[in-house]
Structure formats: structure tokens, C-alpha cells
Short mmCIF file of C-alpha atoms in Angstrom, two decimals:
data_model
loop_
_atom_site.label_atom_id
_atom_site.label_comp_id
_atom_site.label_asym_id
_atom_site.label_seq_id
_atom_site.Cartn_x
_atom_site.Cartn_y
_atom_site.Cartn_z
CA MET A 1 140.41 210.74 -84.33
CA ALA A 2 140.05 214.30 -83.14
CA MET A 3 137.04 216.26 -84.27
CA PRO A 4 137.70 219.27 -86.53
CA VAL A 5 137.94 222.54 -84.66
CA GLY A 6 135.03 224.92 -85.10
CA THR A 7 131.29 224.48 -84.85
CA GLN A 8 130.68 224.86 -88.57
CA ALA A 9 132.47 221.60 -89.35
CA GLN A 10 130.69 219.57 -86.66
CA PRO A 11 127.41 218.90 -88.53
CA ALA A 12 129.36 217.66 -91.53
CA GLN A 13 131.30 215.31 -89.26
CA ILE A 14 128.01 214.02 -87.88
CA HIS A 15 126.87 213.35 -91.42
CA LEU A 16 130.02 211.32 -92.16
CA ASP A 17 129.58 209.34 -88.96
CA LEU A 18 126.05 208.48 -90.07
CA LEU A 19 127.37 207.55 -93.49
CA ASP A 20 129.95 205.19 -91.94
CA THR A 21 127.40 203.51 -89.68
CA ALA A 22 124.41 203.41 -92.05
CA PRO A 23 122.97 199.95 -92.80
CA MET A 24 123.34 198.58 -96.31
CA GLY A 25 120.02 198.99 -98.10
CA TRP A 26 118.84 198.83 -101.69
CA ARG A 27 119.93 202.46 -102.30
CA GLN A 28 123.52 201.68 -101.33
CA TYR A 29 123.60 198.57 -103.49
CA PHE A 30 122.09 200.45 -106.42
CA MET A 31 124.62 203.28 -106.04
CA TRP A 32 127.41 200.74 -105.84
CA LEU A 33 126.22 199.05 -109.04
CA LEU A 34 126.02 202.33 -110.94
CA ALA A 35 129.41 203.50 -109.69
CA SER A 36 130.97 200.13 -110.59
CA GLY A 37 129.71 200.06 -114.17
CA GLY A 38 133.11 200.95 -115.61
CA THR A 39 134.79 197.81 -114.29
CA LEU A 40 131.93 195.70 -115.66
CA LEU A 41 132.30 197.31 -119.10
CA ASP A 42 136.08 196.88 -118.88
CA GLY A 43 135.71 193.11 -118.68
CA PHE A 44 132.94 193.16 -121.27
CA SER A 45 135.01 195.18 -123.77
CA ILE A 46 138.17 193.11 -123.30
CA PHE A 47 136.38 189.82 -123.93
CA SER A 48 134.36 191.26 -126.81
CA LEU A 49 137.46 192.61 -128.52
CA GLY A 50 139.24 189.28 -128.10
CA VAL A 51 136.35 187.45 -129.80
CA ALA A 52 135.95 190.11 -132.48
CA MET A 53 139.64 190.31 -133.38
CA PRO A 54 139.75 187.23 -135.68
CA LEU A 55 136.65 188.54 -137.48
CA LEU A 56 138.23 191.98 -137.82
CA THR A 57 141.42 190.41 -139.14
CA GLU A 58 139.51 188.48 -141.79
CA ARG A 59 137.27 191.40 -142.76
CA PHE A 60 140.03 194.00 -143.14
CA SER A 61 143.02 191.70 -143.81
CA LEU A 62 144.80 193.25 -140.84
CA SER A 63 148.56 193.07 -140.60
CA ALA A 64 150.20 191.74 -137.46
CA LEU A 65 151.18 195.30 -136.57
CA MET A 66 147.59 196.57 -136.81
CA VAL A 67 146.32 193.60 -134.78
CA GLY A 68 148.82 194.51 -132.06
CA LEU A 69 147.92 198.18 -132.18
CA ILE A 70 144.17 197.56 -131.93
CA GLY A 71 144.69 195.00 -129.18
CA SER A 72 146.76 197.41 -127.10
CA ALA A 73 144.80 200.59 -127.88
CA LEU A 74 142.21 199.86 -125.22
CA VAL A 75 144.68 199.39 -122.37
CA LEU A 76 146.93 202.23 -123.56
CA GLY A 77 143.90 204.52 -123.67
CA ALA A 78 143.05 203.37 -120.14
CA ALA A 79 146.50 204.46 -118.98
CA PHE A 80 145.91 207.98 -120.33
CA GLY A 81 142.37 208.08 -118.95
CA ALA A 82 143.42 207.03 -115.46
CA ALA A 83 146.35 209.47 -115.40
CA PHE A 84 144.14 212.46 -116.19
CA GLY A 85 140.84 211.25 -114.74
CA GLY A 86 142.08 210.87 -111.17
CA PRO A 87 143.27 214.48 -110.71
CA ALA A 88 140.19 215.76 -112.57
CA ALA A 89 137.91 213.90 -110.16
CA ASP A 90 139.78 215.36 -107.20
CA ARG A 91 139.33 218.85 -108.61
CA PHE A 92 135.86 218.83 -110.21
CA GLY A 93 134.09 216.07 -108.31
CA ARG A 94 133.36 212.36 -108.56
CA LYS A 95 129.97 212.60 -110.26
CA PRO A 96 131.05 214.73 -113.28
CA ALA A 97 133.86 212.27 -113.95
CA LEU A 98 131.47 209.31 -113.67
CA LEU A 99 129.29 210.89 -116.36
CA VAL A 100 132.07 212.01 -118.69
CA ASP A 101 133.79 208.61 -118.74
CA MET A 102 130.60 206.81 -119.83
CA ALA A 103 130.05 209.37 -122.59
CA ILE A 104 133.59 208.89 -123.91
CA LEU A 105 133.26 205.11 -123.66
CA ALA A 106 129.96 205.11 -125.59
CA ILE A 107 131.37 207.31 -128.36
CA GLY A 108 134.43 205.10 -128.74
CA ALA A 109 132.46 201.84 -128.85
CA LEU A 110 129.98 203.16 -131.39
CA LEU A 111 132.80 204.59 -133.52
CA SER A 112 134.42 201.15 -133.55
CA ALA A 113 131.15 199.39 -134.42
CA LEU A 114 130.39 201.72 -137.33
CA ALA A 115 133.96 201.87 -138.67
CA ASN A 116 134.75 200.98 -142.27
CA GLU A 117 138.51 201.12 -141.93
CA PRO A 118 140.97 199.80 -139.32
CA PHE A 119 142.22 203.22 -138.19
CA LEU A 120 138.72 204.19 -137.04
CA ILE A 121 138.53 200.97 -135.02
CA LEU A 122 141.91 201.82 -133.53
CA ALA A 123 140.71 205.32 -132.60
CA GLY A 124 137.45 203.98 -131.22
CA GLN A 125 139.14 201.43 -128.98
CA PHE A 126 141.54 204.08 -127.72
CA LEU A 127 138.53 206.20 -126.70
CA VAL A 128 136.93 203.18 -125.02
CA GLY A 129 140.15 202.76 -123.07
CA ILE A 130 140.18 206.42 -122.03
CA GLY A 131 136.64 206.11 -120.69
CA ILE A 132 137.49 202.94 -118.76
CA GLY A 133 140.71 204.49 -117.47
CA ILE A 134 138.90 207.52 -116.08
CA ASP A 135 136.35 205.26 -114.42
CA PHE A 136 138.86 203.14 -112.49
CA PRO A 137 140.10 205.79 -110.01
CA VAL A 138 136.75 207.56 -109.84
CA SER A 139 134.70 204.44 -109.09
CA ALA A 140 137.27 203.30 -106.50
CA SER A 141 137.14 206.68 -104.77
CA TYR A 142 133.35 206.98 -104.97
CA VAL A 143 132.67 203.52 -103.59
CA SER A 144 135.18 203.95 -100.76
CA GLU A 145 133.70 207.33 -99.83
CA THR A 146 130.01 206.36 -99.90
CA MET A 147 129.81 202.82 -98.51
CA PRO A 148 129.40 202.15 -94.76
CA LYS A 149 132.70 201.54 -93.00
CA ARG A 150 132.11 197.89 -92.13
CA GLU A 151 131.10 197.06 -95.71
CA ARG A 152 133.68 199.19 -97.52
CA SER A 153 136.30 196.52 -98.11
CA ARG A 154 133.77 193.96 -99.33
CA MET A 155 132.02 196.39 -101.66
CA MET A 156 135.32 197.57 -103.17
CA VAL A 157 136.31 193.99 -103.91
CA ALA A 158 132.85 193.55 -105.41
CA THR A 159 133.48 196.58 -107.64
CA ILE A 160 136.52 195.06 -109.32
CA ALA A 161 134.80 191.65 -109.30
CA LEU A 162 132.34 193.07 -111.81
CA GLN A 163 135.21 192.97 -114.30
CA SER A 164 134.83 189.19 -114.40
CA VAL A 165 131.06 189.48 -114.51
CA GLY A 166 131.56 191.72 -117.53
CA MET A 167 133.72 189.07 -119.17
CA LEU A 168 131.02 186.46 -118.65
CA VAL A 169 128.30 188.78 -119.95
CA GLY A 170 130.56 189.60 -122.92
CA ALA A 171 130.98 185.88 -123.51
CA MET A 172 127.23 185.32 -123.51
CA VAL A 173 126.64 188.23 -125.91
CA ALA A 174 129.46 187.14 -128.22
CA LEU A 175 128.45 183.47 -128.24
CA ALA A 176 124.80 184.33 -128.81
CA THR A 177 125.76 186.62 -131.71
CA LEU A 178 128.04 184.03 -133.29
CA ARG A 179 125.45 181.28 -132.85
CA LEU A 180 122.60 183.31 -134.33
CA SER A 181 124.22 184.70 -137.47
CA VAL A 182 127.75 183.26 -137.97
CA SER A 183 128.96 186.09 -140.18
CA VAL A 184 132.22 188.02 -140.46
CA THR A 185 130.19 191.19 -139.80
CA ASP A 186 129.21 189.98 -136.33
CA TRP A 187 132.08 192.02 -134.89
CA ARG A 188 129.97 195.18 -135.26
CA TRP A 189 127.31 193.87 -132.87
CA ILE A 190 129.87 192.40 -130.50
CA VAL A 191 131.91 195.61 -130.24
CA GLY A 192 128.90 197.93 -130.34
CA ALA A 193 127.25 196.24 -127.35
CA THR A 194 129.82 197.97 -125.12
CA GLY A 195 128.49 201.35 -126.28
CA ALA A 196 124.90 200.36 -125.52
CA GLY A 197 125.91 199.42 -121.98
CA ALA A 198 127.76 202.70 -121.54
CA ILE A 199 124.71 204.72 -122.60
CA LEU A 200 122.54 202.90 -120.05
CA PHE A 201 125.03 203.55 -117.25
CA LEU A 202 125.32 207.20 -118.30
CA LEU A 203 121.57 207.71 -118.03
CA PHE A 204 121.24 205.99 -114.66
CA ARG A 205 124.29 207.75 -113.22
CA LEU A 206 122.46 211.06 -113.55
CA TRP A 207 120.62 209.90 -110.42
CA LEU A 208 123.82 209.53 -108.35
CA PRO A 209 124.59 212.17 -105.70
CA GLU A 210 128.05 213.66 -105.33
CA SER A 211 130.38 212.07 -102.78
CA PRO A 212 129.72 213.67 -99.37
CA ARG A 213 133.41 213.44 -98.52
CA TRP A 214 134.41 215.28 -101.69
CA LEU A 215 131.83 217.97 -100.87
CA LEU A 216 133.26 218.34 -97.36
CA GLU A 217 136.80 218.47 -98.70
CA HIS A 218 135.80 221.42 -100.88
CA GLY A 219 133.92 223.28 -98.18
CA LYS A 220 130.46 222.28 -99.38
CA ASP A 221 129.29 220.28 -96.38
CA HIS A 222 126.18 222.46 -96.19
CA ILE A 223 124.70 220.49 -99.11
CA THR A 224 125.42 217.00 -97.80
CA ALA A 225 121.85 216.48 -96.63
CA PRO A 226 120.38 215.47 -100.03
CA PRO A 227 123.15 212.93 -100.76
CA GLU A 228 122.80 211.60 -97.22
CA ALA A 229 119.09 211.12 -97.85
CA ALA A 230 119.83 209.36 -101.13
CA LEU A 231 122.21 207.07 -99.29
CA GLY A 232 119.48 206.11 -96.89
CA ALA A 233 121.20 207.60 -93.84
CA LEU A 234 119.27 208.85 -90.85
CA PRO A 235 117.79 212.35 -91.31
CA VAL A 236 119.91 215.09 -89.76
CA ALA A 237 119.49 218.83 -90.04
CA PRO A 238 122.18 220.16 -92.39
CA SER A 239 124.52 222.92 -91.31
CA ASP A 240 123.58 226.43 -92.33
CA HIS A 241 127.04 227.37 -93.53
CA ALA A 242 129.78 225.65 -95.40
CA GLY A 243 132.63 224.39 -93.34
CA PRO A 244 136.15 225.64 -94.01
CA VAL A 245 137.92 224.24 -97.04
CA ARG A 246 140.55 221.79 -95.89
CA SER A 247 144.13 222.51 -96.82
CA SER A 248 144.82 219.01 -98.12
CA PRO A 249 147.71 218.46 -100.53
CA SER A 250 146.85 217.91 -104.16
CA GLY A 251 148.48 216.88 -107.43
CA TYR A 252 150.81 214.10 -108.45
CA SER A 253 153.90 215.68 -106.90
CA VAL A 254 152.63 215.01 -103.38
CA LEU A 255 152.35 211.29 -104.13
CA PHE A 256 156.14 211.10 -104.15
CA SER A 257 156.66 213.27 -101.10
CA ARG A 258 158.27 211.79 -98.03
CA ALA A 259 154.86 211.21 -96.45
CA TYR A 260 153.37 209.22 -99.32
CA HIS A 261 156.07 207.81 -101.62
CA LYS A 262 156.11 204.33 -100.05
CA ARG A 263 152.34 204.16 -100.21
CA THR A 264 152.45 205.24 -103.85
CA LEU A 265 154.89 202.44 -104.66
CA LEU A 266 152.78 199.89 -102.77
CA ALA A 267 149.65 200.98 -104.64
CA SER A 268 151.26 201.02 -108.11
CA ALA A 269 154.24 198.64 -108.44
CA PRO A 270 152.40 195.36 -107.63
CA TRP A 271 149.46 196.44 -109.81
CA PHE A 272 151.90 197.07 -112.69
CA LEU A 273 153.27 193.53 -112.35
CA MET A 274 149.82 192.00 -111.89
CA ASP A 275 148.51 193.56 -115.10
CA ILE A 276 151.49 192.30 -117.09
CA ALA A 277 150.39 188.79 -116.17
CA THR A 278 146.63 189.41 -116.16
CA TYR A 279 146.27 191.05 -119.54
CA GLY A 280 149.05 189.06 -121.17
CA VAL A 281 147.75 185.66 -120.12
CA GLY A 282 144.08 186.68 -120.33
CA LEU A 283 144.15 188.07 -123.85
CA PHE A 284 146.25 185.18 -125.16
CA THR A 285 144.47 182.34 -123.35
CA PRO A 286 143.09 180.94 -126.64
CA VAL A 287 146.57 181.24 -128.20
CA ILE A 288 148.17 179.43 -125.27
CA LEU A 289 145.50 176.72 -125.33
CA ALA A 290 146.07 176.18 -129.03
CA ALA A 291 149.85 176.17 -128.64
CA ILE A 292 149.78 173.39 -126.07
CA HIS A 293 147.66 171.28 -128.39
CA LEU A 294 144.35 170.75 -126.68
CA PRO A 295 142.03 168.57 -128.77
CA SER A 296 139.45 170.34 -130.94
CA ASN A 297 136.66 169.08 -133.19
CA THR A 298 136.25 172.39 -135.01
CA SER A 299 137.43 173.52 -138.41
CA GLY A 300 137.33 176.82 -140.30
CA PRO A 301 138.01 180.33 -138.96
CA LEU A 302 134.48 181.06 -137.69
CA ALA A 303 134.07 177.65 -136.07
CA ALA A 304 137.50 177.93 -134.48
CA ASN A 305 136.65 181.42 -133.25
CA PHE A 306 133.47 180.08 -131.66
CA ALA A 307 135.41 177.29 -129.96
CA ALA A 308 138.03 179.74 -128.68
CA ALA A 309 135.32 181.96 -127.23
CA GLU A 310 133.67 178.94 -125.60
CA GLY A 311 136.94 177.68 -124.11
CA SER A 312 138.00 181.09 -122.86
CA ALA A 313 134.58 181.64 -121.30
CA ALA A 314 134.86 178.33 -119.42
CA ILE A 315 138.25 179.32 -118.00
CA ASP A 316 137.12 182.88 -117.25
CA LEU A 317 134.37 181.48 -115.05
CA PHE A 318 137.06 180.83 -112.45
CA LEU A 319 137.94 184.52 -112.49
CA LEU A 320 134.52 185.20 -111.00
CA ILE A 321 134.86 182.33 -108.52
CA GLY A 322 138.19 183.83 -107.44
CA PHE A 323 136.52 187.17 -106.78
CA LEU A 324 133.80 185.43 -104.75
CA ILE A 325 136.55 183.93 -102.61
CA GLY A 326 138.09 187.41 -102.34
CA LEU A 327 134.81 188.89 -101.11
CA TRP A 328 135.14 186.64 -98.08
CA ALA A 329 138.91 186.42 -97.69
CA VAL A 330 140.08 190.04 -98.19
CA PRO A 331 138.01 191.53 -95.33
CA ARG A 332 138.90 188.54 -93.13
CA PHE A 333 142.66 188.24 -93.75
CA GLY A 334 143.51 191.74 -95.01
CA ARG A 335 144.66 193.12 -98.35
CA ILE A 336 148.38 192.55 -97.91
CA HIS A 337 148.16 188.90 -96.88
CA MET A 338 145.76 188.10 -99.71
CA GLN A 339 147.90 189.99 -102.23
CA ILE A 340 151.01 188.02 -101.31
CA ALA A 341 149.10 184.72 -101.29
CA GLY A 342 147.46 185.56 -104.62
CA PHE A 343 150.71 186.41 -106.39
CA SER A 344 152.21 183.17 -105.04
CA GLY A 345 149.25 181.16 -106.35
CA MET A 346 149.57 182.84 -109.76
CA ALA A 347 153.23 181.79 -109.92
CA MET A 348 152.30 178.20 -109.01
CA GLY A 349 149.60 178.16 -111.68
CA MET A 350 152.08 179.22 -114.34
CA LEU A 351 154.54 176.57 -113.11
CA LEU A 352 151.84 173.92 -113.46
CA LEU A 353 151.26 175.01 -117.05
CA LEU A 354 155.01 175.02 -117.65
CA PHE A 355 155.24 171.46 -116.30
CA ALA A 356 152.38 170.42 -118.60
CA VAL A 357 154.23 171.85 -121.61
CA LEU A 358 157.63 170.35 -120.76
CA ALA A 359 156.60 166.99 -119.31
CA GLY A 360 153.93 166.00 -121.81
CA GLY A 361 152.42 162.67 -120.69
CA GLY A 362 149.13 161.06 -121.52
CA GLU A 363 146.37 163.17 -123.03
CA GLY A 364 144.16 162.98 -119.94
CA ALA A 365 146.93 164.00 -117.55
CA HIS A 366 148.08 166.70 -119.97
CA ILE A 367 144.64 168.29 -120.19
CA ALA A 368 144.19 168.05 -116.41
CA LEU A 369 147.46 169.88 -115.77
CA VAL A 370 146.64 172.57 -118.30
CA PHE A 371 143.26 173.36 -116.83
CA ALA A 372 144.55 173.03 -113.26
CA GLY A 373 147.21 175.62 -114.05
CA PHE A 374 144.75 178.07 -115.61
CA ILE A 375 142.22 177.55 -112.83
CA LEU A 376 144.80 178.09 -110.06
CA PHE A 377 146.14 181.19 -111.83
CA ASN A 378 142.68 182.72 -112.23
CA LEU A 379 141.48 181.82 -108.75
CA ALA A 380 144.63 183.16 -107.06
CA MET A 381 144.69 186.31 -109.19
CA ASN A 382 141.14 187.36 -108.44
CA ALA A 383 141.08 186.26 -104.80
CA GLY A 384 144.31 188.21 -104.35
CA PRO A 385 146.04 190.96 -106.32
CA ASN A 386 143.34 191.68 -108.91
CA ALA A 387 141.02 192.54 -105.99
CA THR A 388 143.50 194.05 -103.55
CA THR A 389 145.48 196.31 -105.90
CA PHE A 390 142.28 198.09 -106.90
CA THR A 391 141.27 198.63 -103.27
CA LEU A 392 144.60 199.71 -101.77
CA ALA A 393 144.97 203.29 -103.03
CA PRO A 394 141.55 204.58 -101.84
CA GLU A 395 142.38 203.57 -98.25
CA LEU A 396 146.03 204.60 -98.32
CA PHE A 397 145.44 208.26 -99.24
CA PRO A 398 143.23 211.10 -97.94
CA THR A 399 140.25 212.52 -99.83
CA GLY A 400 142.15 215.40 -101.43
CA ILE A 401 144.44 213.07 -103.40
CA ARG A 402 142.48 209.80 -103.28
CA ALA A 403 141.40 209.80 -106.93
CA SER A 404 144.80 211.11 -108.06
CA ALA A 405 146.56 208.27 -106.24
CA SER A 406 144.11 205.72 -107.61
CA GLY A 407 144.54 207.21 -111.07
CA PHE A 408 148.33 207.04 -110.91
CA ALA A 409 148.20 203.42 -109.74
CA ALA A 410 145.69 202.46 -112.42
CA ALA A 411 147.67 204.26 -115.14
CA THR A 412 150.84 202.46 -114.05
CA ALA A 413 148.95 199.17 -114.17
CA LYS A 414 147.69 199.81 -117.69
CA VAL A 415 151.24 200.54 -118.82
CA GLY A 416 152.05 197.09 -117.47
CA ALA A 417 149.08 195.66 -119.34
CA THR A 418 150.25 197.27 -122.59
CA LEU A 419 153.73 195.91 -122.01
CA GLY A 420 152.34 192.42 -121.40
CA ILE A 421 150.21 192.47 -124.54
CA PHE A 422 153.13 193.54 -126.70
CA MET A 423 155.77 191.46 -124.94
CA LEU A 424 154.14 188.04 -124.81
CA PRO A 425 153.87 187.46 -128.58
CA GLN A 426 157.55 188.39 -128.92
CA VAL A 427 158.56 186.08 -126.09
CA LYS A 428 156.46 183.30 -127.61
CA GLU A 429 158.18 183.74 -130.97
CA PHE A 430 161.71 183.52 -129.53
CA ALA A 431 161.24 181.24 -126.50
CA GLY A 432 157.99 179.40 -127.19
CA VAL A 433 155.04 178.99 -124.85
CA ALA A 434 157.37 177.62 -122.16
CA GLY A 435 159.21 180.95 -122.17
CA VAL A 436 155.94 182.86 -121.78
CA LEU A 437 154.83 180.71 -118.85
CA ALA A 438 158.22 180.93 -117.12
CA LEU A 439 158.24 184.73 -117.50
CA MET A 440 154.74 185.04 -116.03
CA ALA A 441 155.75 182.86 -113.08
CA VAL A 442 158.73 185.13 -112.41
CA VAL A 443 156.62 188.30 -112.72
CA SER A 444 154.10 186.89 -110.24
CA ALA A 445 156.81 185.90 -107.77
CA ILE A 446 158.30 189.41 -107.97
CA GLY A 447 154.84 190.83 -107.25
CA ALA A 448 154.59 188.82 -104.03
CA THR A 449 158.10 189.85 -102.97
CA ILE A 450 157.63 193.58 -103.65
CA THR A 451 154.30 193.59 -101.80
CA ALA A 452 155.88 192.01 -98.73
CA ILE A 453 158.86 194.40 -98.74
CA LEU A 454 156.87 197.61 -99.24
CA ALA A 455 154.11 196.67 -96.80
CA ALA A 456 156.70 195.92 -94.13
CA ASP A 457 157.91 199.54 -94.39
CA ILE A 458 154.39 200.94 -93.86
CA ARG A 459 153.41 200.36 -90.27
CA ASP A 460 149.79 201.41 -90.56
CA ILE A 461 147.86 199.84 -93.43
CA PRO A 462 144.26 201.00 -92.92
CA GLU A 463 141.75 198.13 -92.74
CA GLY A 464 138.15 199.19 -92.18
CA ARG A 465 138.91 202.46 -90.39
CA GLU A 466 137.42 205.88 -90.90
CA LEU A 467 138.75 207.43 -94.09
CA GLU A 468 139.35 210.69 -92.23
CA ALA A 469 142.00 208.90 -90.12
CA ILE A 470 144.16 208.29 -93.19
CA SER A 471 145.54 211.83 -93.19
CA GLU A 472 146.84 211.32 -89.67
CA ALA A 473 148.39 207.95 -90.56
CA ALA A 474 150.40 209.28 -93.50
#
């Protein structure tokens, strides 16, 4: 990669070289954790809402329509948040967006927890979704721009892996709450815990420095020394003057220009399909388990809700195991190969479940097939597309449009999630659980096919290179 022309830009380039080659220390890991808090709270809020929904339904006598609206408000809000948060982060900076999203998320969660009518819960969950949606493109951009080059891929997979950690933490909080009090008002504590987490992340994120690459992009490389010091990089004398502002393209329109439209499709279309399956199957795992008649020793709505939370938590454990596999496999085999393999494994998992539903058999074999299908689906999803789709956009686009591209991809994905949440109950009503499982297998197979076709048209998929080389590869 050629060095920028002009002496004023050279010190900033030296700073970025030091950033790319810096060793991973406790500061980098702490920054990564703070920047990745949104994905953790995403998983936490999704699981918490799933556990709280039966309690909300009983407390407020919710209609099926209101249950659907509340269930989809979070992901629909995330679509809006990602669509607007990405461009805002490109314009105003990564750090302001990382603070604003936690503030919005905290307000929404607390509004939901204190609500005395369903419409306030609906509004609160929509705000929670907006906060999470903003965080997705910003955290992806921030982590990609601040982690050392050799660790970037692994740390970005780790960022989205915190979604599953959040689900497990949400499960522990929900189960502890249900075990301690067993009351229909427990939903307030379960939902409100998301707001408490957001407030903590908001306070700690005040410590974060701005992304050095965003500063350089906006001609502010003269103040990269303090962030470099915070990152633990080697001390270097900062430049005395700001470097020239780069004339990078900006805005959504450039994403569909001749230079970037294939990359935009690769970053967004598979993620759209993945979230149809992920959110659809994930949110309705207890429903699917019940519909295929797994044995249960529980009775009563609260006891059944506890059992559903326990069963879902056991299955969700394999989401985290899948991400742990992805931490090793994605840097080793590359995003595209793992995305195709993951989508294929998801399709096979759904086919196993479909076979369990249609073939029946003895109870032991039936249960084994059911859990094998769920486990394969979750492992393949998180070792593949649930990790890779999040990490593709930041390394396919230059700094000037990185957050916008990530925001567009995330917003498209959340539209897919909303579609999956609304569509699956309808499919189940008209075609049964077998219809749901067959549809998810087809969606997953299409995801693998589209990934292979689009990636074949893009000759240079960046894997572990300098981010500044992306502009030249477009």
C-alpha cells in the first residue's frame, strides 16, 4: 500500500502501523469488552423478553396481535437504529454513537419495566431495539478499527459471540428471578435488568477513546496520541498539524455504486436470510419443543414457563459453543468458507428436526433426533454465518462508509428477523411445525448459495489486511 503523499499525513500513518502491530494487552481486551456491550445486551434482552412474554400475557391479558407486536418491536427498532446509527457514526464519530445507544437502550428497558399498560412496554422495547441497532454497526466498526491486525478477525467474532453470552446471562438472571419469587410480576425485574446493564456500559464507555482511524479520516490525526496511549501502543510523538481530510465517499448511495454494490449485497443478503432463521427458530424454540411433544413433568403457567426457560437455556448453550468454534475456524478458514459451511449445517439441522417430526419412532430416538437437530443448527449458525455476517462489512468497506455499510447490512438483517418472527407463527398455523422446519431448511440453503455466488464475483475478500488497503481493493 502506498503511503499518503505529504509529510503531514506520515505521522498519522506511523500511528496506524503501531496500532496494527501492537500486542494485545489488558487495555485492548477491556476496550473490546466495552465496545461489544451492545451485542451482549442484545442476547440478554432477547432471552429476557422471551421468558417474560408469558408473564406479560397473563398480567395484561394480551391479545395475539399485541404479543406479536411486542415480540417484533425489539428487532424492528433495531432495524431503524442500525439504518440511522451507521451514517451518524461515520459523520459524528464512533464514541458519541457508543454512548447514545446505551442511553437509549437504558431508557427503553426501564420504561418497559415500569410500564402499567402494554403500549408502554411496546414503546420501551422499540427503544431498546433502536439502541441495539445503533450499537451493531458502531461496535463492528470500532472493534475493526482499534484491534491489532492479526487479532482483528478473532476479536470481531468474539464481539458477536457475546450475543450468546448475553443469552446465557439472561437465562441465569431469569431463572434466578423465577426461582426466588415465582410471581407474575417477575417480568419487571427480568426486563429491567437490561436497563441496569446498559447504564453500567454507558458509564464505563466514557473512558473509551475515539477511533484513531475515524480521527484520521476527518483530518484530526494530530490528536491520535492520547488514544494510541490508551490502546497501549508504543509512544510516538504526535504530528503538529492535522493531516488533510480524505475525500472518501459517504452516504448510502455510494453503497450501490458500481464499486461497492456487490460487496453491499454480500454483506446484507446472507445476513437477511440468516436472521430469518436465527430469530424465527430462536424465539420459538420453546414453541417448537412443545409442538413436537417432548416429555415434561411440569404443570401450570409459571412452572411451564420455568421449564421452557430451562430447556431453551440448555439448547442456547450450544450457541456459545458454536461461537467458540468460530473463534478458531473463521481466522483459519476464512469468512466465506465458514459462512457457506455454516448455512449448510443449519439446513441439515432443520432437516434432522423435520425427520424427527415426520418419522416419529421410539421416544429415546425421537428426543435424540430433536436435540441433535437443534444442536447442529446452533453450532453451525454461530460457527458460520452468525459470526461471519457481522464481520464482513467492516472489512469490505473503507473507513468513510464502514459504519454506514455495517448499518445497512444490520438493518437489512433485522428486517429479516422481523419477517421471521411474524412469518413463522403463520406458517405453523397453516403447515404445522413440519412446514416451519422445511422453510428454515430452504432459507438456510439459499443463504449458502447466495454467499457462494456473490463471493465468487468479488476477487479480493480482505482477510487480515490493513484496513487502509480496502479503498484500493474496491
